[in-house]
């Protein structure tokens, strides 16, 4: 099953849990909820090597470091 199918299932479930209440920052919530485990798992896979993890993610190491600090993963 492709990752996008898992994400779509999770979003449908989340929207159902909202029970009709609108959430004005869904994009930010979804991005955060995806990035935190993505960065944690890729870093683990790369044995903590941030340069390698950033390369695997296709982002600059400085961007990865900033996001890790932002999410309290540093």
PDB file of N, CA and C in Angstrom:
ATOM      1  N   UNK A   1       0.847  -1.179   0.000  1.00  0.00           N
ATOM      2  CA  UNK A   1       0.000   0.000   0.000  1.00  0.00           C
ATOM      3  C   UNK A   1       0.896   1.247   0.000  1.00  0.00           C
ATOM      4  N   UNK A   2       0.700   2.165  -0.949  1.00  0.00           N
ATOM      5  CA  UNK A   2       1.519   3.378  -0.999  1.00  0.00           C
ATOM      6  C   UNK A   2       1.309   4.262   0.233  1.00  0.00           C
ATOM      7  N   UNK A   3       2.331   5.018   0.571  1.00  0.00           N
ATOM      8  CA  UNK A   3       2.281   5.912   1.724  1.00  0.00           C
ATOM      9  C   UNK A   3       1.087   6.864   1.633  1.00  0.00           C
ATOM     10  N   UNK A   4       0.799   7.366   0.434  1.00  0.00           N
ATOM     11  CA  UNK A   4      -0.307   8.324   0.286  1.00  0.00           C
ATOM     12  C   UNK A   4      -1.641   7.725   0.695  1.00  0.00           C
ATOM     13  N   UNK A   5      -1.801   6.417   0.495  1.00  0.00           N
ATOM     14  CA  UNK A   5      -3.044   5.762   0.914  1.00  0.00           C
ATOM     15  C   UNK A   5      -3.152   5.731   2.437  1.00  0.00           C
ATOM     16  N   UNK A   6      -2.041   5.496   3.115  1.00  0.00           N
ATOM     17  CA  UNK A   6      -2.034   5.521   4.579  1.00  0.00           C
ATOM     18  C   UNK A   6      -2.355   6.929   5.087  1.00  0.00           C
ATOM     19  N   UNK A   7      -1.770   7.927   4.430  1.00  0.00           N
ATOM     20  CA  UNK A   7      -2.010   9.316   4.818  1.00  0.00           C
ATOM     21  C   UNK A   7      -3.478   9.668   4.595  1.00  0.00           C
ATOM     22  N   UNK A   8      -4.029   9.288   3.438  1.00  0.00           N
ATOM     23  CA  UNK A   8      -5.437   9.583   3.139  1.00  0.00           C
ATOM     24  C   UNK A   8      -6.359   8.943   4.174  1.00  0.00           C
ATOM     25  N   UNK A   9      -6.075   7.714   4.560  1.00  0.00           N
ATOM     26  CA  UNK A   9      -6.874   7.028   5.573  1.00  0.00           C
ATOM     27  C   UNK A   9      -6.813   7.774   6.902  1.00  0.00           C
ATOM     28  N   UNK A  10      -5.626   8.199   7.289  1.00  0.00           N
ATOM     29  CA  UNK A  10      -5.464   8.936   8.546  1.00  0.00           C
ATOM     30  C   UNK A  10      -6.195  10.271   8.513  1.00  0.00           C
ATOM     31  N   UNK A  11      -6.140  10.966   7.383  1.00  0.00           N
ATOM     32  CA  UNK A  11      -6.828  12.252   7.269  1.00  0.00           C
ATOM     33  C   UNK A  11      -8.337  12.066   7.327  1.00  0.00           C
ATOM     34  N   UNK A  12      -8.841  11.061   6.635  1.00  0.00           N
ATOM     35  CA  UNK A  12     -10.290  10.774   6.697  1.00  0.00           C
ATOM     36  C   UNK A  12     -10.718  10.498   8.127  1.00  0.00           C
ATOM     37  N   UNK A  13      -9.935   9.709   8.841  1.00  0.00           N
ATOM     38  CA  UNK A  13     -10.246   9.386  10.229  1.00  0.00           C
ATOM     39  C   UNK A  13     -10.228  10.653  11.090  1.00  0.00           C
ATOM     40  N   UNK A  14      -9.213  11.492  10.893  1.00  0.00           N
ATOM     41  CA  UNK A  14      -9.102  12.739  11.656  1.00  0.00           C
ATOM     42  C   UNK A  14     -10.299  13.650  11.381  1.00  0.00           C
ATOM     43  N   UNK A  15     -10.648  13.803  10.102  1.00  0.00           N
ATOM     44  CA  UNK A  15     -11.794  14.648   9.751  1.00  0.00           C
ATOM     45  C   UNK A  15     -13.085  14.104  10.348  1.00  0.00           C
ATOM     46  N   UNK A  16     -13.224  12.795  10.361  1.00  0.00           N
ATOM     47  CA  UNK A  16     -14.397  12.189  10.991  1.00  0.00           C
ATOM     48  C   UNK A  16     -14.432  12.460  12.477  1.00  0.00           C
ATOM     49  N   UNK A  17     -13.262  12.431  13.113  1.00  0.00           N
ATOM     50  CA  UNK A  17     -13.178  12.697  14.552  1.00  0.00           C
ATOM     51  C   UNK A  17     -13.515  14.147  14.889  1.00  0.00           C
ATOM     52  N   UNK A  18     -13.326  15.061  13.921  1.00  0.00           N
ATOM     53  CA  UNK A  18     -13.669  16.461  14.154  1.00  0.00           C
ATOM     54  C   UNK A  18     -15.180  16.643  14.315  1.00  0.00           C
ATOM     55  N   UNK A  19     -15.938  15.707  13.768  1.00  0.00           N
ATOM     56  CA  UNK A  19     -17.398  15.689  13.920  1.00  0.00           C
ATOM     57  C   UNK A  19     -18.038  17.016  13.513  1.00  0.00           C
ATOM     58  N   UNK A  20     -17.641  17.512  12.334  1.00  0.00           N
ATOM     59  CA  UNK A  20     -18.259  18.717  11.794  1.00  0.00           C
ATOM     60  C   UNK A  20     -17.612  20.021  12.210  1.00  0.00           C
ATOM     61  N   UNK A  21     -16.710  19.990  13.155  1.00  0.00           N
ATOM     62  CA  UNK A  21     -16.023  21.216  13.578  1.00  0.00           C
ATOM     63  C   UNK A  21     -14.901  21.521  12.590  1.00  0.00           C
ATOM     64  N   UNK A  22     -14.856  22.757  12.135  1.00  0.00           N
ATOM     65  CA  UNK A  22     -13.791  23.150  11.217  1.00  0.00           C
ATOM     66  C   UNK A  22     -12.518  23.449  11.997  1.00  0.00           C
ATOM     67  N   UNK A  23     -11.413  23.078  11.396  1.00  0.00           N
ATOM     68  CA  UNK A  23     -10.117  23.362  11.993  1.00  0.00           C
ATOM     69  C   UNK A  23      -9.355  24.204  10.988  1.00  0.00           C
ATOM     70  N   UNK A  24      -9.165  25.480  11.269  1.00  0.00           N
ATOM     71  CA  UNK A  24      -8.572  26.419  10.323  1.00  0.00           C
ATOM     72  C   UNK A  24      -7.109  26.214  10.027  1.00  0.00           C
ATOM     73  N   UNK A  25      -6.424  25.364  10.775  1.00  0.00           N
ATOM     74  CA  UNK A  25      -4.994  25.174  10.520  1.00  0.00           C
ATOM     75  C   UNK A  25      -4.657  23.715  10.219  1.00  0.00           C
ATOM     76  N   UNK A  26      -5.531  23.069   9.485  1.00  0.00           N
ATOM     77  CA  UNK A  26      -5.339  21.655   9.162  1.00  0.00           C
ATOM     78  C   UNK A  26      -4.035  21.404   8.410  1.00  0.00           C
ATOM     79  N   UNK A  27      -3.681  22.309   7.511  1.00  0.00           N
ATOM     80  CA  UNK A  27      -2.444  22.133   6.747  1.00  0.00           C
ATOM     81  C   UNK A  27      -1.238  22.077   7.681  1.00  0.00           C
ATOM     82  N   UNK A  28      -1.156  23.024   8.612  1.00  0.00           N
ATOM     83  CA  UNK A  28      -0.036  23.059   9.550  1.00  0.00           C
ATOM     84  C   UNK A  28      -0.024  21.830  10.453  1.00  0.00           C
ATOM     85  N   UNK A  29      -1.189  21.414  10.911  1.00  0.00           N
ATOM     86  CA  UNK A  29      -1.282  20.215  11.755  1.00  0.00           C
ATOM     87  C   UNK A  29      -0.812  18.990  10.986  1.00  0.00           C
ATOM     88  N   UNK A  30      -1.297  18.840   9.760  1.00  0.00           N
ATOM     89  CA  UNK A  30      -0.940  17.668   8.946  1.00  0.00           C
ATOM     90  C   UNK A  30       0.556  17.651   8.658  1.00  0.00           C
ATOM     91  N   UNK A  31       1.105  18.802   8.311  1.00  0.00           N
ATOM     92  CA  UNK A  31       2.531  18.887   8.007  1.00  0.00           C
ATOM     93  C   UNK A  31       3.362  18.503   9.225  1.00  0.00           C
ATOM     94  N   UNK A  32       3.009  19.046  10.374  1.00  0.00           N
ATOM     95  CA  UNK A  32       3.729  18.744  11.612  1.00  0.00           C
ATOM     96  C   UNK A  32       3.622  17.255  11.957  1.00  0.00           C
ATOM     97  N   UNK A  33       2.437  16.711  11.853  1.00  0.00           N
ATOM     98  CA  UNK A  33       2.214  15.310  12.204  1.00  0.00           C
ATOM     99  C   UNK A  33       2.930  14.354  11.252  1.00  0.00           C
ATOM    100  N   UNK A  34       3.196  14.805  10.037  1.00  0.00           N
ATOM    101  CA  UNK A  34       3.960  13.984   9.094  1.00  0.00           C
ATOM    102  C   UNK A  34       5.464  14.171   9.309  1.00  0.00           C
ATOM    103  N   UNK A  35       5.890  15.425   9.475  1.00  0.00           N
ATOM    104  CA  UNK A  35       7.320  15.705   9.560  1.00  0.00           C
ATOM    105  C   UNK A  35       7.973  15.109  10.808  1.00  0.00           C
ATOM    106  N   UNK A  36       7.311  15.163  11.932  1.00  0.00           N
ATOM    107  CA  UNK A  36       7.939  14.672  13.165  1.00  0.00           C
ATOM    108  C   UNK A  36       8.349  13.201  13.045  1.00  0.00           C
ATOM    109  N   UNK A  37       7.433  12.281  12.714  1.00  0.00           N
ATOM    110  CA  UNK A  37       7.878  10.892  12.596  1.00  0.00           C
ATOM    111  C   UNK A  37       8.786  10.659  11.382  1.00  0.00           C
ATOM    112  N   UNK A  38       8.581  11.437  10.309  1.00  0.00           N
ATOM    113  CA  UNK A  38       9.446  11.300   9.132  1.00  0.00           C
ATOM    114  C   UNK A  38      10.889  11.609   9.503  1.00  0.00           C
ATOM    115  N   UNK A  39      11.121  12.744  10.154  1.00  0.00           N
ATOM    116  CA  UNK A  39      12.480  13.119  10.534  1.00  0.00           C
ATOM    117  C   UNK A  39      13.061  12.144  11.544  1.00  0.00           C
ATOM    118  N   UNK A  40      12.266  11.751  12.519  1.00  0.00           N
ATOM    119  CA  UNK A  40      12.753  10.819  13.544  1.00  0.00           C
ATOM    120  C   UNK A  40      13.160   9.480  12.933  1.00  0.00           C
ATOM    121  N   UNK A  41      12.344   8.946  12.048  1.00  0.00           N
ATOM    122  CA  UNK A  41      12.639   7.641  11.437  1.00  0.00           C
ATOM    123  C   UNK A  41      13.817   7.705  10.477  1.00  0.00           C
ATOM    124  N   UNK A  42      13.895   8.777   9.687  1.00  0.00           N
ATOM    125  CA  UNK A  42      15.017   8.903   8.747  1.00  0.00           C
ATOM    126  C   UNK A  42      16.321   9.090   9.526  1.00  0.00           C
ATOM    127  N   UNK A  43      16.297   9.899  10.580  1.00  0.00           N
ATOM    128  CA  UNK A  43      17.494  10.063  11.409  1.00  0.00           C
ATOM    129  C   UNK A  43      17.924   8.737  12.031  1.00  0.00           C
ATOM    130  N   UNK A  44      16.961   7.981  12.503  1.00  0.00           N
ATOM    131  CA  UNK A  44      17.269   6.673  13.079  1.00  0.00           C
ATOM    132  C   UNK A  44      17.885   5.760  12.019  1.00  0.00           C
ATOM    133  N   UNK A  45      17.300   5.765  10.840  1.00  0.00           N
ATOM    134  CA  UNK A  45      17.801   4.949   9.725  1.00  0.00           C
ATOM    135  C   UNK A  45      19.238   5.349   9.366  1.00  0.00           C
ATOM    136  N   UNK A  46      19.529   6.639   9.478  1.00  0.00           N
ATOM    137  CA  UNK A  46      20.862   7.165   9.151  1.00  0.00           C
ATOM    138  C   UNK A  46      21.777   7.196  10.376  1.00  0.00           C
ATOM    139  N   UNK A  47      21.371   6.523  11.436  1.00  0.00           N
ATOM    140  CA  UNK A  47      22.150   6.417  12.672  1.00  0.00           C
ATOM    141  C   UNK A  47      22.553   7.783  13.221  1.00  0.00           C
ATOM    142  N   UNK A  48      21.624   8.749  13.135  1.00  0.00           N
ATOM    143  CA  UNK A  48      21.855  10.075  13.684  1.00  0.00           C
ATOM    144  C   UNK A  48      22.664  11.015  12.815  1.00  0.00           C
ATOM    145  N   UNK A  49      23.104  10.562  11.652  1.00  0.00           N
ATOM    146  CA  UNK A  49      23.911  11.400  10.767  1.00  0.00           C
ATOM    147  C   UNK A  49      22.986  12.388  10.046  1.00  0.00           C
ATOM    148  N   UNK A  50      23.029  13.647  10.502  1.00  0.00           N
ATOM    149  CA  UNK A  50      22.120  14.653   9.956  1.00  0.00           C
ATOM    150  C   UNK A  50      22.401  14.990   8.503  1.00  0.00           C
ATOM    151  N   UNK A  51      23.647  14.979   8.098  1.00  0.00           N
ATOM    152  CA  UNK A  51      23.985  15.257   6.697  1.00  0.00           C
ATOM    153  C   UNK A  51      23.395  14.192   5.792  1.00  0.00           C
ATOM    154  N   UNK A  52      23.552  12.945   6.184  1.00  0.00           N
ATOM    155  CA  UNK A  52      23.008  11.836   5.395  1.00  0.00           C
ATOM    156  C   UNK A  52      21.481  11.881   5.381  1.00  0.00           C
ATOM    157  N   UNK A  53      20.877  12.169   6.541  1.00  0.00           N
ATOM    158  CA  UNK A  53      19.418  12.243   6.634  1.00  0.00           C
ATOM    159  C   UNK A  53      18.886  13.371   5.752  1.00  0.00           C
ATOM    160  N   UNK A  54      19.529  14.532   5.804  1.00  0.00           N
ATOM    161  CA  UNK A  54      19.101  15.656   4.976  1.00  0.00           C
ATOM    162  C   UNK A  54      19.188  15.294   3.498  1.00  0.00           C
ATOM    163  N   UNK A  55      20.264  14.611   3.116  1.00  0.00           N
ATOM    164  CA  UNK A  55      20.405  14.175   1.728  1.00  0.00           C
ATOM    165  C   UNK A  55      19.299  13.219   1.318  1.00  0.00           C
ATOM    166  N   UNK A  56      18.973  12.315   2.201  1.00  0.00           N
ATOM    167  CA  UNK A  56      17.919  11.342   1.917  1.00  0.00           C
ATOM    168  C   UNK A  56      16.560  12.042   1.776  1.00  0.00           C
ATOM    169  N   UNK A  57      16.354  13.079   2.585  1.00  0.00           N
ATOM    170  CA  UNK A  57      15.094  13.826   2.549  1.00  0.00           C
ATOM    171  C   UNK A  57      15.052  14.835   1.395  1.00  0.00           C
ATOM    172  N   UNK A  58      16.220  15.147   0.833  1.00  0.00           N
ATOM    173  CA  UNK A  58      16.278  16.128  -0.254  1.00  0.00           C
ATOM    174  C   UNK A  58      16.171  17.559   0.235  1.00  0.00           C
ATOM    175  N   UNK A  59      16.636  17.806   1.465  1.00  0.00           N
ATOM    176  CA  UNK A  59      16.629  19.160   2.032  1.00  0.00           C
ATOM    177  C   UNK A  59      18.037  19.493   2.520  1.00  0.00           C
ATOM    178  N   UNK A  60      18.281  20.772   2.761  1.00  0.00           N
ATOM    179  CA  UNK A  60      19.579  21.189   3.292  1.00  0.00           C
ATOM    180  C   UNK A  60      19.702  20.779   4.757  1.00  0.00           C
ATOM    181  N   UNK A  61      20.911  20.504   5.175  1.00  0.00           N
ATOM    182  CA  UNK A  61      21.154  20.114   6.565  1.00  0.00           C
ATOM    183  C   UNK A  61      20.701  21.205   7.535  1.00  0.00           C
ATOM    184  N   UNK A  62      20.900  22.474   7.157  1.00  0.00           N
ATOM    185  CA  UNK A  62      20.464  23.585   8.013  1.00  0.00           C
ATOM    186  C   UNK A  62      18.944  23.569   8.196  1.00  0.00           C
ATOM    187  N   UNK A  63      18.225  23.236   7.148  1.00  0.00           N
ATOM    188  CA  UNK A  63      16.764  23.145   7.231  1.00  0.00           C
ATOM    189  C   UNK A  63      16.361  22.009   8.159  1.00  0.00           C
ATOM    190  N   UNK A  64      17.029  20.880   8.027  1.00  0.00           N
ATOM    191  CA  UNK A  64      16.737  19.747   8.910  1.00  0.00           C
ATOM    192  C   UNK A  64      17.014  20.124  10.359  1.00  0.00           C
ATOM    193  N   UNK A  65      18.146  20.746  10.626  1.00  0.00           N
ATOM    194  CA  UNK A  65      18.492  21.136  11.996  1.00  0.00           C
ATOM    195  C   UNK A  65      17.457  22.105  12.567  1.00  0.00           C
ATOM    196  N   UNK A  66      17.014  23.060  11.747  1.00  0.00           N
ATOM    197  CA  UNK A  66      16.000  24.024  12.181  1.00  0.00           C
ATOM    198  C   UNK A  66      14.699  23.307  12.543  1.00  0.00           C
ATOM    199  N   UNK A  67      14.274  22.379  11.699  1.00  0.00           N
ATOM    200  CA  UNK A  67      13.044  21.623  11.951  1.00  0.00           C
ATOM    201  C   UNK A  67      13.173  20.748  13.184  1.00  0.00           C
ATOM    202  N   UNK A  68      14.328  20.135  13.370  1.00  0.00           N
ATOM    203  CA  UNK A  68      14.544  19.298  14.554  1.00  0.00           C
ATOM    204  C   UNK A  68      14.433  20.131  15.832  1.00  0.00           C
ATOM    205  N   UNK A  69      15.007  21.316  15.803  1.00  0.00           N
ATOM    206  CA  UNK A  69      14.879  22.216  16.979  1.00  0.00           C
ATOM    207  C   UNK A  69      13.429  22.633  17.170  1.00  0.00           C
ATOM    208  N   UNK A  70      12.774  22.987  16.088  1.00  0.00           N
ATOM    209  CA  UNK A  70      11.375  23.429  16.144  1.00  0.00           C
ATOM    210  C   UNK A  70      10.475  22.368  16.767  1.00  0.00           C
ATOM    211  N   UNK A  71      10.740  21.116  16.441  1.00  0.00           N
ATOM    212  CA  UNK A  71       9.914  20.011  16.922  1.00  0.00           C
ATOM    213  C   UNK A  71      10.440  19.382  18.211  1.00  0.00           C
ATOM    214  N   UNK A  72      11.518  19.928  18.744  1.00  0.00           N
ATOM    215  CA  UNK A  72      12.076  19.386  19.985  1.00  0.00           C
ATOM    216  C   UNK A  72      12.744  18.030  19.806  1.00  0.00           C
ATOM    217  N   UNK A  73      13.275  17.791  18.613  1.00  0.00           N
ATOM    218  CA  UNK A  73      13.929  16.511  18.316  1.00  0.00           C
ATOM    219  C   UNK A  73      15.449  16.622  18.327  1.00  0.00           C
ATOM    220  N   UNK A  74      15.957  17.817  18.558  1.00  0.00           N
ATOM    221  CA  UNK A  74      17.423  18.030  18.507  1.00  0.00           C
ATOM    222  C   UNK A  74      18.091  17.493  19.756  1.00  0.00           C
TER     223      UNK A  74
END
